[in-house]
Amino acid sequence: MSPAATVSSPRTLAGALDALVGATEATLILAGGTDLMVEFQTGRTRPGHVVDVWRVDELRGIRAEPAGLRIGALTTCTELRASALAQEHADILVIAADEVGAEQIQARATIGGNLGTASPAADLTPVLFALEAEVRLVSKAGARSLPVTEFLTGYRKTARRPEELIESILVPTRAPGERRGFRKVGTRRAQSISKVVVAVAVTALDGVIRTLRASAGSVAERTILLPSLERELAGKAPDAAALDRAARRAATADCAPIDDVRSTARYRREVLRRILRTLLAELLLDET
Ligand SMILES: Cc1cc2nc3c(=O)[nH]c(=O)nc-3n(C[C@H](O)[C@H](O)[C@H](O)COP(=O)(O)OP(=O)(O)OC[C@H]3O[C@@H](n4cnc5c(N)ncnc54)[C@H](O)[C@@H]3O)c2cc1C
């Protein structure tokens, strides 16, 4: 951390919001620190002021509300994995949380931090896109909610104003009969950053797709939806060939992967195509 940085460690939400009054781009909110401490250590990020919210218990907890599942921003991957409510309402979020880093990381890595990084490789974010989640932001000036798709605005960029913090995430109540899938491909089976990550939520009646929402990470500068896939399949009763076509189109038209230290753009497109094809066949054709 920069030697000149100051730190506040509020114990209440009101205290955290007070500490954020007058915040600038150099004011950083510290949650589990699994991303931010690396940033500080490498000098990539130099904070002026750090607001450490880890002890603000009002930001914790998972509860059912009439509109859906409310997940406090400080909820960790470990807590998501252990939550029967999360399993019932958002099973793919639990699966994704289980794939974040190792157990030590999961004990500190929060859902708010996963969104806050706005990393294209974040594993929980595609799930939140597929589940049409909303982010609730609070500041001394009030609260606002926005779709998670609008919260992420670019590479490591969000719509959060400096005085705001992520208070919670709402996963709306899911349609009866919705089927969901999640896949992550990294260098190894476990403990690796995603090369491609995909989440899908689909409902079908008599084989006809009623709703479809698919999202992918690590294939563009931020987590994305896959509109070509949705357009290609919505309202159809797809067979294997149609799923092939839709997956191919999405991997061509919807993403903009790059070559980097973890992978090549070509590999990412191919893996995205295959994952989509496999997931959709599992969910819609009962292929395993
Ligand atoms: C070894 C290792 C392995 C990892 N593996 C994975 C992986 O497999 N998958 C994956 O997705 N990630 C992985 N990560 C990244 C990281 O663990 C996750 O992104 C994690 O969810 C971040 O949460 P955090 O609470 O630690 O965030 P922090 O590091 O505390 O913060 C991250 C960012 O979010 C902001 N932020 C945090 N909380 C709030 C809030 N309430 N309101 C506003 N802004 C906020 C911070 O200001 C900062 O910009 C890994 C990291 C490490 C070090």
GROMACS .gro file of C-alpha atoms and ligand atoms in nm:
model
  341
    1MET     CA    1   0.000   0.000   0.000
    2SER     CA    2   0.122   0.353  -0.066
    3PRO     CA    3   0.293   0.487   0.249
    4ALA     CA    4   0.074   0.799   0.238
    5ALA     CA    5  -0.256   0.605   0.228
    6THR     CA    6  -0.498   0.648   0.516
    7VAL     CA    7  -0.731   0.371   0.634
    8SER     CA    8  -1.078   0.375   0.790
    9SER     CA    9  -1.216   0.057   0.949
   10PRO     CA   10  -1.587   0.123   1.015
   11ARG     CA   11  -1.796  -0.130   1.210
   12THR     CA   12  -2.135  -0.016   1.079
   13LEU     CA   13  -2.286   0.063   0.741
   14ALA     CA   14  -2.352   0.421   0.852
   15GLY     CA   15  -1.985   0.448   0.951
   16ALA     CA   16  -1.876   0.313   0.612
   17LEU     CA   17  -2.095   0.563   0.428
   18ASP     CA   18  -1.957   0.846   0.645
   19ALA     CA   19  -1.605   0.733   0.557
   20LEU     CA   20  -1.694   0.753   0.187
   21VAL     CA   21  -1.819   1.113   0.196
   22GLY     CA   22  -1.594   1.318  -0.031
   23ALA     CA   23  -1.446   0.999  -0.182
   24THR     CA   24  -1.250   1.024  -0.507
   25GLU     CA   25  -1.115   0.770  -0.757
   26ALA     CA   26  -0.824   0.724  -0.513
   27THR     CA   27  -1.059   0.605  -0.237
   28LEU     CA   28  -1.075   0.226  -0.238
   29ILE     CA   29  -1.317  -0.005  -0.062
   30LEU     CA   30  -1.146  -0.312   0.081
   31ALA     CA   31  -1.359  -0.624   0.133
   32GLY     CA   32  -1.187  -0.965   0.144
   33GLY     CA   33  -0.875  -0.812  -0.012
   34THR     CA   34  -0.800  -1.114  -0.234
   35ASP     CA   35  -0.783  -0.894  -0.540
   36LEU     CA   36  -0.701  -0.555  -0.392
   37MET     CA   37  -0.411  -0.665  -0.171
   38VAL     CA   38  -0.241  -0.809  -0.481
   39GLU     CA   39  -0.299  -0.475  -0.656
   40PHE     CA   40  -0.144  -0.287  -0.362
   41GLN     CA   41   0.147  -0.529  -0.336
   42THR     CA   42   0.239  -0.500  -0.703
   43GLY     CA   43   0.192  -0.122  -0.702
   44ARG     CA   44  -0.063  -0.143  -0.985
   45THR     CA   45  -0.308   0.040  -0.759
   46ARG     CA   46  -0.201   0.318  -0.524
   47PRO     CA   47  -0.480   0.423  -0.292
   48GLY     CA   48  -0.512   0.761  -0.125
   49HIS     CA   49  -0.765   0.634   0.126
   50VAL     CA   50  -0.880   0.279   0.203
   51VAL     CA   51  -1.220   0.205   0.355
   52ASP     CA   52  -1.196  -0.145   0.501
   53VAL     CA   53  -1.556  -0.273   0.525
   54TRP     CA   54  -1.472  -0.630   0.631
   55ARG     CA   55  -1.623  -0.582   0.981
   56VAL     CA   56  -1.949  -0.427   0.862
   57ASP     CA   57  -2.186  -0.712   0.944
   58GLU     CA   58  -2.484  -0.536   0.784
   59LEU     CA   59  -2.321  -0.620   0.449
   60ARG     CA   60  -2.332  -0.994   0.522
   61GLY     CA   61  -2.603  -1.255   0.492
   62ILE     CA   62  -2.825  -1.431   0.240
   63ARG     CA   63  -3.201  -1.400   0.274
   64ALA     CA   64  -3.515  -1.471   0.074
   65GLU     CA   65  -3.725  -1.165  -0.013
   66PRO     CA   66  -4.051  -1.147  -0.211
   67ALA     CA   67  -3.855  -1.036  -0.519
   68GLY     CA   68  -3.584  -1.298  -0.490
   69LEU     CA   69  -3.265  -1.384  -0.309
   70ARG     CA   70  -3.083  -1.093  -0.143
   71ILE     CA   71  -2.711  -1.155  -0.101
   72GLY     CA   72  -2.505  -0.914   0.110
   73ALA     CA   73  -2.199  -0.777  -0.068
   74LEU     CA   74  -1.962  -0.924   0.192
   75THR     CA   75  -2.097  -1.277   0.147
   76THR     CA   76  -1.798  -1.498   0.076
   77CYS     CA   77  -1.769  -1.789  -0.165
   78THR     CA   78  -1.748  -2.020   0.137
   79GLU     CA   79  -2.077  -1.883   0.268
   80LEU     CA   80  -2.240  -1.920  -0.074
   81ARG     CA   81  -2.125  -2.283  -0.090
   82ALA     CA   82  -2.277  -2.353   0.253
   83SER     CA   83  -2.608  -2.176   0.190
   84ALA     CA   84  -2.917  -2.391   0.139
   85LEU     CA   85  -3.103  -2.079   0.022
   86ALA     CA   86  -2.841  -2.006  -0.244
   87GLN     CA   87  -2.851  -2.369  -0.352
   88GLU     CA   88  -3.229  -2.356  -0.385
   89HIS     CA   89  -3.259  -2.019  -0.566
   90ALA     CA   90  -2.927  -1.985  -0.749
   91ASP     CA   91  -2.763  -2.325  -0.780
   92ILE     CA   92  -2.512  -2.214  -1.045
   93LEU     CA   93  -2.388  -1.937  -0.816
   94VAL     CA   94  -2.296  -2.206  -0.564
   95ILE     CA   95  -2.122  -2.409  -0.834
   96ALA     CA   96  -1.930  -2.101  -0.949
   97ALA     CA   97  -1.833  -2.008  -0.592
   98ASP     CA   98  -1.692  -2.357  -0.551
   99GLU     CA   99  -1.463  -2.293  -0.850
  100VAL     CA  100  -1.315  -1.965  -0.727
  101GLY     CA  101  -0.949  -2.016  -0.629
  102ALA     CA  102  -0.876  -2.248  -0.337
  103GLU     CA  103  -1.053  -2.277  -0.001
  104GLN     CA  104  -0.834  -2.008   0.157
  105ILE     CA  105  -0.935  -1.763  -0.118
  106GLN     CA  106  -1.301  -1.866  -0.096
  107ALA     CA  107  -1.304  -1.784   0.276
  108ARG     CA  108  -1.225  -1.418   0.197
  109ALA     CA  109  -1.342  -1.365  -0.162
  110THR     CA  110  -1.675  -1.180  -0.155
  111ILE     CA  111  -1.947  -1.152  -0.414
  112GLY     CA  112  -1.928  -0.772  -0.394
  113GLY     CA  113  -1.553  -0.789  -0.455
  114ASN     CA  114  -1.599  -1.023  -0.751
  115LEU     CA  115  -1.827  -0.764  -0.911
  116GLY     CA  116  -1.617  -0.473  -0.787
  117THR     CA  117  -1.305  -0.596  -0.966
  118ALA     CA  118  -1.497  -0.577  -1.296
  119SER     CA  119  -1.248  -0.835  -1.416
  120PRO     CA  120  -1.346  -1.005  -1.742
  121ALA     CA  121  -1.227  -1.332  -1.584
  122ALA     CA  122  -1.444  -1.308  -1.272
  123ASP     CA  123  -1.636  -1.633  -1.223
  124LEU     CA  124  -1.943  -1.516  -1.032
  125THR     CA  125  -2.024  -1.232  -1.270
  126PRO     CA  126  -2.142  -1.439  -1.571
  127VAL     CA  127  -2.376  -1.623  -1.336
  128LEU     CA  128  -2.518  -1.293  -1.213
  129PHE     CA  129  -2.568  -1.187  -1.578
  130ALA     CA  130  -2.750  -1.512  -1.662
  131LEU     CA  131  -2.968  -1.482  -1.353
  132GLU     CA  132  -3.053  -1.115  -1.432
  133ALA     CA  133  -2.924  -0.998  -1.097
  134GLU     CA  134  -2.944  -0.640  -0.972
  135VAL     CA  135  -2.680  -0.453  -0.777
  136ARG     CA  136  -2.787  -0.229  -0.490
  137LEU     CA  137  -2.556   0.065  -0.436
  138VAL     CA  138  -2.577   0.288  -0.128
  139SER     CA  139  -2.422   0.617  -0.026
  140LYS     CA  140  -2.506   0.896   0.220
  141ALA     CA  141  -2.714   1.047  -0.062
  142GLY     CA  142  -2.940   0.740  -0.093
  143ALA     CA  143  -2.968   0.403  -0.263
  144ARG     CA  144  -3.015   0.287  -0.621
  145SER     CA  145  -3.038  -0.049  -0.792
  146LEU     CA  146  -2.924  -0.129  -1.140
  147PRO     CA  147  -2.901  -0.443  -1.352
  148VAL     CA  148  -2.565  -0.609  -1.316
  149THR     CA  149  -2.525  -0.578  -1.695
  150GLU     CA  150  -2.530  -0.199  -1.655
  151PHE     CA  151  -2.307  -0.203  -1.350
  152LEU     CA  152  -2.010  -0.332  -1.549
  153THR     CA  153  -1.916  -0.068  -1.803
  154GLY     CA  154  -1.578  -0.183  -1.934
  155TYR     CA  155  -1.244  -0.340  -1.853
  156ARG     CA  156  -1.218  -0.305  -1.475
  157LYS     CA  157  -1.471  -0.022  -1.493
  158THR     CA  158  -1.808   0.001  -1.318
  159ALA     CA  159  -2.095   0.246  -1.287
  160ARG     CA  160  -2.024   0.287  -0.914
  161ARG     CA  161  -1.967   0.644  -0.799
  162PRO     CA  162  -1.677   0.696  -0.558
  163GLU     CA  163  -1.908   0.766  -0.260
  164GLU     CA  164  -2.115   0.451  -0.323
  165LEU     CA  165  -2.059   0.101  -0.203
  166ILE     CA  166  -2.216  -0.222  -0.320
  167GLU     CA  167  -2.456  -0.312  -0.041
  168SER     CA  168  -2.612  -0.629  -0.186
  169ILE     CA  169  -2.709  -0.823  -0.493
  170LEU     CA  170  -3.062  -0.939  -0.573
  171VAL     CA  171  -3.113  -1.257  -0.774
  172PRO     CA  172  -3.476  -1.234  -0.890
  173THR     CA  173  -3.704  -1.530  -0.825
  174ARG     CA  174  -3.648  -1.780  -1.104
  175ALA     CA  175  -3.920  -1.905  -1.337
  176PRO     CA  176  -4.053  -2.250  -1.246
  177GLY     CA  177  -3.881  -2.519  -1.450
  178GLU     CA  178  -3.581  -2.302  -1.539
  179ARG     CA  179  -3.267  -2.507  -1.600
  180ARG     CA  180  -2.925  -2.361  -1.543
  181GLY     CA  181  -2.568  -2.455  -1.625
  182PHE     CA  182  -2.218  -2.326  -1.551
  183ARG     CA  183  -1.879  -2.419  -1.697
  184LYS     CA  184  -1.533  -2.284  -1.635
  185VAL     CA  185  -1.225  -2.378  -1.832
  186GLY     CA  186  -0.885  -2.288  -1.695
  187THR     CA  187  -0.534  -2.424  -1.720
  188ARG     CA  188  -0.615  -2.692  -1.464
  189ARG     CA  189  -0.934  -2.850  -1.332
  190ALA     CA  190  -0.908  -2.641  -1.013
  191GLN     CA  191  -0.745  -2.327  -0.877
  192SER     CA  192  -0.692  -2.145  -1.202
  193ILE     CA  193  -0.816  -1.822  -1.354
  194SER     CA  194  -1.075  -1.873  -1.626
  195LYS     CA  195  -0.976  -1.893  -1.991
  196VAL     CA  196  -1.346  -1.915  -2.068
  197VAL     CA  197  -1.640  -1.915  -1.827
  198VAL     CA  198  -2.006  -1.957  -1.923
  199ALA     CA  199  -2.341  -1.944  -1.745
  200VAL     CA  200  -2.679  -2.028  -1.902
  201ALA     CA  201  -3.038  -2.008  -1.775
  202VAL     CA  202  -3.314  -2.150  -1.994
  203THR     CA  203  -3.681  -2.240  -1.974
  204ALA     CA  204  -3.852  -2.462  -2.229
  205LEU     CA  205  -4.206  -2.589  -2.267
  206ASP     CA  206  -4.277  -2.893  -2.484
  207GLY     CA  207  -3.926  -2.858  -2.623
  208VAL     CA  208  -3.977  -2.494  -2.727
  209ILE     CA  209  -3.742  -2.243  -2.570
  210ARG     CA  210  -3.937  -1.975  -2.383
  211THR     CA  211  -3.653  -1.783  -2.222
  212LEU     CA  212  -3.280  -1.805  -2.269
  213ARG     CA  213  -3.008  -1.598  -2.115
  214ALA     CA  214  -2.643  -1.681  -2.159
  215SER     CA  215  -2.331  -1.502  -2.047
  216ALA     CA  216  -1.957  -1.553  -2.085
  217GLY     CA  217  -1.639  -1.426  -1.925
  218SER     CA  218  -1.276  -1.402  -2.042
  219VAL     CA  219  -1.388  -1.362  -2.404
  220ALA     CA  220  -1.420  -0.981  -2.417
  221GLU     CA  221  -1.304  -0.678  -2.220
  222ARG     CA  222  -1.582  -0.745  -1.971
  223THR     CA  223  -1.838  -1.012  -1.892
  224ILE     CA  224  -2.088  -1.024  -2.178
  225LEU     CA  225  -2.432  -1.153  -2.272
  226LEU     CA  226  -2.460  -1.365  -2.587
  227PRO     CA  227  -2.740  -1.198  -2.785
  228SER     CA  228  -2.684  -1.398  -3.108
  229LEU     CA  229  -2.733  -1.721  -2.919
  230GLU     CA  230  -3.051  -1.591  -2.761
  231ARG     CA  231  -3.185  -1.462  -3.096
  232GLU     CA  232  -3.101  -1.782  -3.277
  233LEU     CA  233  -3.278  -2.010  -3.029
  234ALA     CA  234  -3.561  -1.814  -2.865
  235GLY     CA  235  -3.903  -1.953  -2.955
  236LYS     CA  236  -3.754  -2.257  -3.132
  237ALA     CA  237  -3.758  -2.628  -3.057
  238PRO     CA  238  -3.390  -2.687  -3.123
  239ASP     CA  239  -3.224  -3.009  -3.232
  240ALA     CA  240  -2.854  -3.086  -3.213
  241ALA     CA  241  -2.781  -2.912  -3.546
  242ALA     CA  242  -2.958  -2.594  -3.434
  243LEU     CA  243  -2.758  -2.588  -3.109
  244ASP     CA  244  -2.438  -2.631  -3.311
  245ARG     CA  245  -2.530  -2.338  -3.534
  246ALA     CA  246  -2.626  -2.113  -3.244
  247ALA     CA  247  -2.311  -2.193  -3.047
  248ARG     CA  248  -2.096  -2.126  -3.353
  249ARG     CA  249  -2.267  -1.795  -3.419
  250ALA     CA  250  -2.227  -1.677  -3.059
  251ALA     CA  251  -1.858  -1.773  -3.057
  252THR     CA  252  -1.812  -1.573  -3.377
  253ALA     CA  253  -2.040  -1.272  -3.338
  254ASP     CA  254  -2.088  -1.209  -2.967
  255CYS     CA  255  -1.738  -1.209  -2.827
  256ALA     CA  256  -1.406  -1.033  -2.883
  257PRO     CA  257  -1.139  -1.243  -2.713
  258ILE     CA  258  -0.773  -1.148  -2.708
  259ASP     CA  259  -0.441  -1.331  -2.702
  260ASP     CA  260  -0.284  -1.295  -2.359
  261VAL     CA  261  -0.065  -1.482  -2.111
  262ARG     CA  262  -0.340  -1.731  -2.033
  263SER     CA  263  -0.463  -1.819  -2.381
  264THR     CA  264  -0.518  -1.726  -2.744
  265ALA     CA  265  -0.825  -1.564  -2.894
  266ARG     CA  266  -0.869  -1.859  -3.130
  267TYR     CA  267  -0.863  -2.112  -2.848
  268ARG     CA  268  -1.112  -1.908  -2.647
  269ARG     CA  269  -1.360  -1.889  -2.935
  270GLU     CA  270  -1.335  -2.263  -2.993
  271VAL     CA  271  -1.378  -2.345  -2.625
  272LEU     CA  272  -1.671  -2.105  -2.596
  273ARG     CA  273  -1.840  -2.275  -2.892
  274ARG     CA  274  -1.790  -2.620  -2.748
  275ILE     CA  275  -1.899  -2.528  -2.397
  276LEU     CA  276  -2.215  -2.362  -2.525
  277ARG     CA  277  -2.296  -2.658  -2.744
  278THR     CA  278  -2.243  -2.907  -2.459
  279LEU     CA  279  -2.426  -2.706  -2.194
  280LEU     CA  280  -2.727  -2.638  -2.414
  281ALA     CA  281  -2.749  -3.004  -2.516
  282GLU     CA  282  -2.742  -3.106  -2.150
  283LEU     CA  283  -3.009  -2.854  -2.057
  284LEU     CA  284  -3.237  -2.893  -2.361
  285LEU     CA  285  -3.176  -3.237  -2.510
  286ASP     CA  286  -3.081  -3.414  -2.188
  287GLU     CA  287  -2.749  -3.513  -2.346
  288THR     CA  288  -2.486  -3.583  -2.081
  289LIG     C1  289  -0.484  -1.685  -0.570
  289LIG     C2  290  -0.609  -1.618  -0.622
  289LIG     C3  291  -0.700  -1.694  -0.694
  289LIG     C4  292  -0.816  -1.636  -0.743
  289LIG     N1  293  -0.900  -1.714  -0.816
  289LIG     C5  294  -1.014  -1.661  -0.864
  289LIG     C6  295  -1.103  -1.742  -0.939
  289LIG     O1  296  -1.082  -1.862  -0.961
  289LIG     N2  297  -1.216  -1.684  -0.986
  289LIG     C7  298  -1.246  -1.552  -0.963
  289LIG     O2  299  -1.351  -1.506  -1.006
  289LIG     N3  300  -1.161  -1.474  -0.894
  289LIG     C8  301  -1.047  -1.524  -0.844
  289LIG     N4  302  -0.960  -1.445  -0.775
  289LIG     C9  303  -0.991  -1.300  -0.759
  289LIG    C10  304  -1.066  -1.263  -0.630
  289LIG     O3  305  -1.047  -1.362  -0.529
  289LIG    C11  306  -1.218  -1.248  -0.651
  289LIG     O4  307  -1.244  -1.153  -0.751
  289LIG    C12  308  -1.290  -1.207  -0.523
  289LIG     O5  309  -1.427  -1.231  -0.535
  289LIG    C13  310  -1.269  -1.062  -0.485
  289LIG     O6  311  -1.339  -1.039  -0.364
  289LIG     P1  312  -1.270  -0.961  -0.241
  289LIG     O7  313  -1.373  -0.949  -0.135
  289LIG     O8  314  -1.143  -1.024  -0.202
  289LIG     O9  315  -1.244  -0.820  -0.310
  289LIG     P2  316  -1.135  -0.706  -0.278
  289LIG    O10  317  -1.001  -0.752  -0.318
  289LIG    O11  318  -1.151  -0.661  -0.135
  289LIG    O12  319  -1.189  -0.594  -0.374
  289LIG    C14  320  -1.191  -0.614  -0.514
  289LIG    C15  321  -1.248  -0.490  -0.583
  289LIG    O13  322  -1.386  -0.475  -0.552
  289LIG    C16  323  -1.409  -0.352  -0.485
  289LIG     N5  324  -1.507  -0.380  -0.380
  289LIG    C17  325  -1.507  -0.484  -0.293
  289LIG     N6  326  -1.617  -0.481  -0.216
  289LIG    C18  327  -1.689  -0.373  -0.254
  289LIG    C19  328  -1.813  -0.318  -0.212
  289LIG     N7  329  -1.888  -0.373  -0.116
  289LIG     N8  330  -1.857  -0.205  -0.274
  289LIG    C20  331  -1.784  -0.149  -0.374
  289LIG     N9  332  -1.666  -0.198  -0.418
  289LIG    C21  333  -1.620  -0.309  -0.359
  289LIG    C22  334  -1.275  -0.309  -0.430
  289LIG    O14  335  -1.267  -0.170  -0.410
  289LIG    C23  336  -1.181  -0.359  -0.538
  289LIG    O15  337  -1.181  -0.271  -0.647
  289LIG    C24  338  -0.844  -1.499  -0.721
  289LIG    C25  339  -0.753  -1.423  -0.646
  289LIG    C26  340  -0.637  -1.482  -0.597
  289LIG    C27  341  -0.541  -1.397  -0.517
   0.00000   0.00000   0.00000
